[in-house]
Short mmCIF file of C-alpha atoms in Angstrom, two decimals:
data_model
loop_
_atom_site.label_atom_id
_atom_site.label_comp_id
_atom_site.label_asym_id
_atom_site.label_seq_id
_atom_site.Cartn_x
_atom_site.Cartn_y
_atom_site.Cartn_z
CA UNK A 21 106.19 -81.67 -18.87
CA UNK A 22 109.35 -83.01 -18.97
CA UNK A 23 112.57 -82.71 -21.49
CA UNK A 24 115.57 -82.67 -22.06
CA UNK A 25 118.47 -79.66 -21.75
CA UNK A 26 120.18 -78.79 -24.65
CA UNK A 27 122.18 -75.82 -23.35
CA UNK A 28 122.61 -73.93 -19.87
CA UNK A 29 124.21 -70.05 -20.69
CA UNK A 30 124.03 -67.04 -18.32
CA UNK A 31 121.71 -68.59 -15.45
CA UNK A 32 119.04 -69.45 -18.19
CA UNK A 33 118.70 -73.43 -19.30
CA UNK A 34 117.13 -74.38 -22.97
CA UNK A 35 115.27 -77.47 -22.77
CA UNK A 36 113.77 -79.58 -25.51
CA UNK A 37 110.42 -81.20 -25.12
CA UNK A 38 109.86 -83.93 -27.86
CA UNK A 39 107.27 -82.68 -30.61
CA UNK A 40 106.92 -79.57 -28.85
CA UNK A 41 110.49 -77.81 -29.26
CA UNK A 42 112.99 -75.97 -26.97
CA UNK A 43 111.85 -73.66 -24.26
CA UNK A 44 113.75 -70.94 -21.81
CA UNK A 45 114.00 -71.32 -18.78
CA UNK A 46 115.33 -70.62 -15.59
CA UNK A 47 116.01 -72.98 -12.29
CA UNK A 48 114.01 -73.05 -9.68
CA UNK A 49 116.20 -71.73 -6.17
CA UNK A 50 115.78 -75.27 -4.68
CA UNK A 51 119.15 -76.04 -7.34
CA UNK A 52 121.05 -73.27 -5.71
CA UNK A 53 120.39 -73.70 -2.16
CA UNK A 54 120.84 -77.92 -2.47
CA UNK A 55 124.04 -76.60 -4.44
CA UNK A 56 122.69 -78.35 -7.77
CA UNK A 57 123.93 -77.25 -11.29
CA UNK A 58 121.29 -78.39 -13.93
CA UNK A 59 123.87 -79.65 -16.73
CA UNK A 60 123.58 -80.36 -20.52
CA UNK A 61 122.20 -83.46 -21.43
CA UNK A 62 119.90 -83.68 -17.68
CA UNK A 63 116.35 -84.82 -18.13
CA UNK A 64 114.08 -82.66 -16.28
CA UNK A 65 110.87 -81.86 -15.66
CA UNK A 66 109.19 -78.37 -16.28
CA UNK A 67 106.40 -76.23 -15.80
CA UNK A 68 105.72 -73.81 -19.20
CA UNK A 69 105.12 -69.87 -17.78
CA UNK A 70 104.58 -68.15 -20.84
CA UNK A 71 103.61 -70.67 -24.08
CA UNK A 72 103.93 -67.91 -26.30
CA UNK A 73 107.54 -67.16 -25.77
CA UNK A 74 108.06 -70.09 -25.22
CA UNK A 75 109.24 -69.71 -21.24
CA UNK A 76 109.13 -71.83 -18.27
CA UNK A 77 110.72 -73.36 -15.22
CA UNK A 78 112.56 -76.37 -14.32
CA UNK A 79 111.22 -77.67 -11.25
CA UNK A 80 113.01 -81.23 -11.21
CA UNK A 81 116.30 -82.76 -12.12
CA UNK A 82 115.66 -86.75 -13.00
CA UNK A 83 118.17 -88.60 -11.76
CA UNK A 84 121.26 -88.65 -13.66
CA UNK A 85 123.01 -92.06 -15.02
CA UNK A 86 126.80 -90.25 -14.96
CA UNK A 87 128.49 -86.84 -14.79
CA UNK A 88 131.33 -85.71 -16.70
CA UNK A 89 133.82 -83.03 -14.72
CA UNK A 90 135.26 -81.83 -18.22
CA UNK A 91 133.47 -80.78 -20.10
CA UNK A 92 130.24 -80.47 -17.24
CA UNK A 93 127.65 -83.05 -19.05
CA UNK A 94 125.23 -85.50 -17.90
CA UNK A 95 124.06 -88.66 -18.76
CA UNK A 96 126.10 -89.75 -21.88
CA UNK A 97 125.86 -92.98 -23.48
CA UNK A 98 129.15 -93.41 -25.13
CA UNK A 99 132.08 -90.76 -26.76
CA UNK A 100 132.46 -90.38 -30.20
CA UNK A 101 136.23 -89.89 -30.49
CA UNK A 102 137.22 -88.12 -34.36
CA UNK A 103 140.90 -88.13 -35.21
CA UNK A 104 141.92 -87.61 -39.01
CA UNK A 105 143.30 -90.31 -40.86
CA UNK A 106 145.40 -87.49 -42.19
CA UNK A 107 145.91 -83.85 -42.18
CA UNK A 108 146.45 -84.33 -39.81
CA UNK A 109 148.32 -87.18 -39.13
CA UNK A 110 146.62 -88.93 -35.95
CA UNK A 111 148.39 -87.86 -32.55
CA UNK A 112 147.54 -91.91 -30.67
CA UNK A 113 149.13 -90.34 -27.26
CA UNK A 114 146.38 -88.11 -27.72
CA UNK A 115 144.06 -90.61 -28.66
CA UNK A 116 144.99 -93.24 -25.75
CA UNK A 117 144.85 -90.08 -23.01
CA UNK A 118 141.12 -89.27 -24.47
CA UNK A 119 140.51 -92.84 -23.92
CA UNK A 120 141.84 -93.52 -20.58
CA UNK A 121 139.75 -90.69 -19.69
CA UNK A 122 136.21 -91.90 -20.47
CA UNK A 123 137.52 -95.66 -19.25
CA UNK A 124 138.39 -93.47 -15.89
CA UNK A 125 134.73 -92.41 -16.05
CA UNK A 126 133.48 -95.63 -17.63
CA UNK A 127 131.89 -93.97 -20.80
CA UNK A 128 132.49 -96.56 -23.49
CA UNK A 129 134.17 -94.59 -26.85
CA UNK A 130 133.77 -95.43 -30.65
CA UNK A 131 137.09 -94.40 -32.54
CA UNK A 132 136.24 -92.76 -35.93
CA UNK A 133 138.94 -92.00 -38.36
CA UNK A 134 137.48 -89.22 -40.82
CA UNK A 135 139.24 -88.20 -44.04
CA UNK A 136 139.63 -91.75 -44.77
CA UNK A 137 139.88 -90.09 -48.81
CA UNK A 138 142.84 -88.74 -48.01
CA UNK A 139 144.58 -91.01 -45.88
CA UNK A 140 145.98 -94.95 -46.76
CA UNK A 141 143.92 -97.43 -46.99
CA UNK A 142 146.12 -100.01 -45.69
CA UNK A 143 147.09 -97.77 -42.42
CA UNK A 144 143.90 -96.73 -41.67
CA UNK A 145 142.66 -100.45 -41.22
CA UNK A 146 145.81 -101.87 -39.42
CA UNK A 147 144.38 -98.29 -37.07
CA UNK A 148 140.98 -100.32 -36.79
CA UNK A 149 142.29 -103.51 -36.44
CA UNK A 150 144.56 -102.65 -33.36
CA UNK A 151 142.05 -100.77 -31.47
CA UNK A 152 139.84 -102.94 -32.18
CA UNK A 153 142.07 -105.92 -30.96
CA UNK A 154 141.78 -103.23 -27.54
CA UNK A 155 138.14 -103.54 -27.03
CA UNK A 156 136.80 -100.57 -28.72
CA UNK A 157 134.67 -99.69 -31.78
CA UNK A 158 136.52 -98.13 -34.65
CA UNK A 159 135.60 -97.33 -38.12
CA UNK A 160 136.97 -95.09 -40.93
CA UNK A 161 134.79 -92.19 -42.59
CA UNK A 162 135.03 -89.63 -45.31
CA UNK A 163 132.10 -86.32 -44.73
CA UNK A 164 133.64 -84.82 -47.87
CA UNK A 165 132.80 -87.89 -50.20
CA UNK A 166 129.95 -88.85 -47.89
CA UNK A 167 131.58 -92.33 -47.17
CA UNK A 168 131.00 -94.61 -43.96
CA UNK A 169 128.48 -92.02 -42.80
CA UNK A 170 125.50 -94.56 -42.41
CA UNK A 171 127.96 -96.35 -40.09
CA UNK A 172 128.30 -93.53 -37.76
CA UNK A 173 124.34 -93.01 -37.58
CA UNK A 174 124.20 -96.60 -36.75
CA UNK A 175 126.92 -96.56 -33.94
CA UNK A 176 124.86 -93.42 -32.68
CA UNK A 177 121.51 -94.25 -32.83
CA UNK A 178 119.63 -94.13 -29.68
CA UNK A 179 122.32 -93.09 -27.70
CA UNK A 180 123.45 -89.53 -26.10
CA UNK A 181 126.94 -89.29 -27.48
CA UNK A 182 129.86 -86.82 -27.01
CA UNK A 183 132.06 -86.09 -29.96
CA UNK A 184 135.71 -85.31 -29.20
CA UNK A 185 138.85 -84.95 -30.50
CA UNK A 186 141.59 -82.41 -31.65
CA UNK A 187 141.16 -79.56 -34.05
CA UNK A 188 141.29 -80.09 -37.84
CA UNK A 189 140.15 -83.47 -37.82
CA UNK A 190 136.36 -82.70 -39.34
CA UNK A 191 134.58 -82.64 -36.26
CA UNK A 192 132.57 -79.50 -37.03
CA UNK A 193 131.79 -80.96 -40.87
CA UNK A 194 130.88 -84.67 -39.42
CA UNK A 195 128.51 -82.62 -36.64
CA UNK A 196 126.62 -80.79 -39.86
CA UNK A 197 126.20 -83.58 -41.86
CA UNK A 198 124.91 -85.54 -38.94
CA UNK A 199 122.44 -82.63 -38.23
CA UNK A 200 121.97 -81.29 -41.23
CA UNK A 201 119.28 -78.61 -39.74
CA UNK A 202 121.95 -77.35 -36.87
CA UNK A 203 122.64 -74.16 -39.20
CA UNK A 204 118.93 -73.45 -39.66
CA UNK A 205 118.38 -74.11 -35.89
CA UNK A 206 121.31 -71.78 -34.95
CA UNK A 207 119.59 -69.18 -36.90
CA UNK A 208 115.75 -69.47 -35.77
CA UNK A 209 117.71 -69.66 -32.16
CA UNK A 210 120.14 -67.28 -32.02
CA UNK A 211 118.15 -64.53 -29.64
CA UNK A 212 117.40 -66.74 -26.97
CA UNK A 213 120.39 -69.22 -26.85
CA UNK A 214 123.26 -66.82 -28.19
CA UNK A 215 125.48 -69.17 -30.22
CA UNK A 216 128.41 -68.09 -31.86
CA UNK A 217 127.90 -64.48 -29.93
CA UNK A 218 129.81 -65.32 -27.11
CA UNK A 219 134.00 -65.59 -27.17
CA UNK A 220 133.45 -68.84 -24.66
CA UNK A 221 131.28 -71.55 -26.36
CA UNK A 222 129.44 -73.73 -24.09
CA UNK A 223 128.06 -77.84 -24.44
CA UNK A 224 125.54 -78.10 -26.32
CA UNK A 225 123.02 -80.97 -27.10
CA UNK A 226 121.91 -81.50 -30.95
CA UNK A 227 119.27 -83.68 -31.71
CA UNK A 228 120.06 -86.09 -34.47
CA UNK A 229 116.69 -87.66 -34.46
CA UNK A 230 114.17 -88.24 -31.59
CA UNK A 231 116.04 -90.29 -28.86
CA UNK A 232 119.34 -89.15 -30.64
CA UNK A 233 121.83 -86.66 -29.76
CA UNK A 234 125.23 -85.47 -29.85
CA UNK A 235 126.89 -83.02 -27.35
CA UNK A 236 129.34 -80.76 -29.70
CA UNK A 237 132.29 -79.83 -26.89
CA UNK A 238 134.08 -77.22 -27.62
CA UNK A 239 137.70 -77.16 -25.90
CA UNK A 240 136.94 -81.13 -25.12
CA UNK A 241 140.96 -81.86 -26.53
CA UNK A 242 142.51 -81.23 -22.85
CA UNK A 243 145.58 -83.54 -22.59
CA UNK A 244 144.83 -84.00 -18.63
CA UNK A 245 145.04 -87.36 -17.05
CA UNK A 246 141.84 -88.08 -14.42
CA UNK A 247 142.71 -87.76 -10.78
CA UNK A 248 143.67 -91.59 -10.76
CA UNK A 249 147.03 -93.27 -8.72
CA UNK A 250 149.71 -94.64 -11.04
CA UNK A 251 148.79 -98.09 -9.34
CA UNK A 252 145.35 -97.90 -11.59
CA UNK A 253 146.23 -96.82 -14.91
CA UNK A 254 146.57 -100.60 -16.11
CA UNK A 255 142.85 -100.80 -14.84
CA UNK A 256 142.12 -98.53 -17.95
CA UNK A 257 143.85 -100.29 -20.65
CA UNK A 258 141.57 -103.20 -21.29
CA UNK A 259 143.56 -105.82 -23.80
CA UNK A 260 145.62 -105.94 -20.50
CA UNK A 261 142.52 -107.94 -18.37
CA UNK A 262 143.06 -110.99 -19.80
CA UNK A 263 146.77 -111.31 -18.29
CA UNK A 264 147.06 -109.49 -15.84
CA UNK A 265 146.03 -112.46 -13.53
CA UNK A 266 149.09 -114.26 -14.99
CA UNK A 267 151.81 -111.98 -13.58
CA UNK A 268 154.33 -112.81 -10.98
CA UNK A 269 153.14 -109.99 -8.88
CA UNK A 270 149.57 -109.53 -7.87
CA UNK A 271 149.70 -105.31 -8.32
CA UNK A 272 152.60 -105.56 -11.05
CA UNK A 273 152.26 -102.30 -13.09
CA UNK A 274 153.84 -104.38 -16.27
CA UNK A 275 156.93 -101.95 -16.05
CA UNK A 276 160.29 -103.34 -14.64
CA UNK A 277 158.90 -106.13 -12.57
CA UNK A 278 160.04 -109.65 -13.99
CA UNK A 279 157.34 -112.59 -14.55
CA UNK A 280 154.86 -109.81 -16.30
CA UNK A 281 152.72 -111.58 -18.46
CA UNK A 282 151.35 -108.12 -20.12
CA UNK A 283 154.60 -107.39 -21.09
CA UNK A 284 154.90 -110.98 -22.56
CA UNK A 285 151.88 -110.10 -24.47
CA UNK A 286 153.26 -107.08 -26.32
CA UNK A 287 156.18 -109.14 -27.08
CA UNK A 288 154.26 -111.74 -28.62
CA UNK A 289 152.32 -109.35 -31.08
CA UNK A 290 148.73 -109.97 -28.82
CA UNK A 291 149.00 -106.48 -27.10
CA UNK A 292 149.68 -103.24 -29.50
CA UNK A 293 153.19 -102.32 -28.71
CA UNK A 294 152.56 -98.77 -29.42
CA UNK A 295 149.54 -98.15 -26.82
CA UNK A 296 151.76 -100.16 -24.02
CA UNK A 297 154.57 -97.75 -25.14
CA UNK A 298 152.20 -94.78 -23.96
CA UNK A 299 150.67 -96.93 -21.18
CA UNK A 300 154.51 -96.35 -19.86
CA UNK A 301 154.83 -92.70 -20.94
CA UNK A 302 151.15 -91.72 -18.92
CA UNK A 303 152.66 -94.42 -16.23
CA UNK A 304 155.58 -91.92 -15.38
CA UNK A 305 153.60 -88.82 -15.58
CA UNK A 306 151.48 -90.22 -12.66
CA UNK A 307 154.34 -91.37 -11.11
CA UNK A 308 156.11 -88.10 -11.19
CA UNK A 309 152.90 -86.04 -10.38
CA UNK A 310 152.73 -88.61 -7.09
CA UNK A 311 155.92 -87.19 -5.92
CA UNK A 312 154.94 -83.95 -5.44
#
């Protein structure tokens, strides 16, 4: 039998099976003497020990298309990235770290910018416009006035996707009204998986409809940079690819070296000044972390 995990808390793993439902179970010691930690979001396959409460164990770990370090997830197709169009007011530092991260870990992102009811109209597009103009999916959304949501299940569909983003934004409402049946679930669940017991909230994988899910990540707002040289960043800014091969130096890092053609760009309007402003700002950090 195989499925799918869901959650992992306290040694025991809960593991969907399509049109059967989600069963307990525990690792085989293989996992712990091969030093393998089964992960939300790993397909595996199972054998059931008990139908009747629903217990069994997993005896194999499919082979996984990525891992995320933080938060510890498997296989995800893309990140669902949530800022508010206000209330508040979009943090883009934020927003261009969170992205650099899942470029760093090639996870492709869709930018959603929720409260769109409350925010202006006109800002919220030239928003879309200029990260779209950076290579990435972006749309607007209102949960309260149920607006743009059949864009979102369409982005989504078919795909394993991590939502992200700061506190405040709407995550938690966008979640429910994408699964409107996580309340009920939480409540037929709560003995064996424990949410909203524990003070430390773990992944966990809802199923939007069959083949579609979304990890909710708690604490996933973490304003580290990945464990990359200062020499790489521009690898994870994509509007720069297509000049990059047009400056002076072959490894310029479009800061003070003359003949930069990326810099040219974001005089010339065709690169968003603002994200090259924070391309500079992350640029130093590394630089200054380097040094010691």
């Amino acid at each position: 039998m195989q499925g799918i995990i869901v959650k992992g808390i306290a040694g025991f793993y809960y593991v969907y099976v399509a049109g059967s439902g989600i069963y307990e179970c525990k690792a085989k010691g293989i996992f712990r003497r091969e030093k393998i930690k089964p992960l939300a979001g790993d397909r595996v396959e199972m054998e059931v020990t008990h139908e009747g409460d629903r217990e069994g164990n997993i005896t194999k770990i499919l082979p996984r298309k990525n891992t995320l370090v933080r938060p510890p997830v498997a296989n995800i197709d893309q990140a669902l990235v949530v800022f508010a169009a206000s209330s508040p007011e979009p943090n883009f530092f934020l927003l261009d770290r969170f992205l650099v991260s899942m470029e760093y870990q090639d996870i492709p992102c869709v930018i959603c910018f929720n409260k769109q009811d409350i925010g202006e109209e006109e800002k919220i597009q030239s928003w879309i416009r200029e990260y779209q103009a950076a290579g990435y999916k972006a749309i607007s959304c209102s949960v309260k006035n149920e607006e743009g949501i059949r864009q979102v299940f369409d982005l989504l569909r078919g795909k394993t996707s991590t939502v992200a983003g700061p506190s405040g934004v709407g995550k938690s409402s966008l979640i429910n009204r994408l699964v409107p049946d996580a309340k009920m679930e939480t409540g037929e669940l709560s003995q064996k998986i424990q949410r909203g017991k524990n003070t430390t909230r773990h992944s966990e994988l809802l199923k939007v409809e069959e083949d579609t899910f979304i990890l909710d990540t708690p604490g996933f707002t973490s304003l580290y940079l990945p464990e990359i040289g200062p020499e790489a960043l521009r690898d994870y800014f994509p509007e720069f690819a297509p000049y990059q091969e047009e400056c002076r130096f072959r490894m310029c890092r479009h800061a003070s070296e003359p003949g930069c053609a990326v810099k040219q760009a974001v005089e010339e309007g065709k690169v968003s000044k603002g994200r090259y402003e924070h391309y500079l700002a992350m640029l130093e950090e590394l630089q200054q972390k380097k040094k010691y």
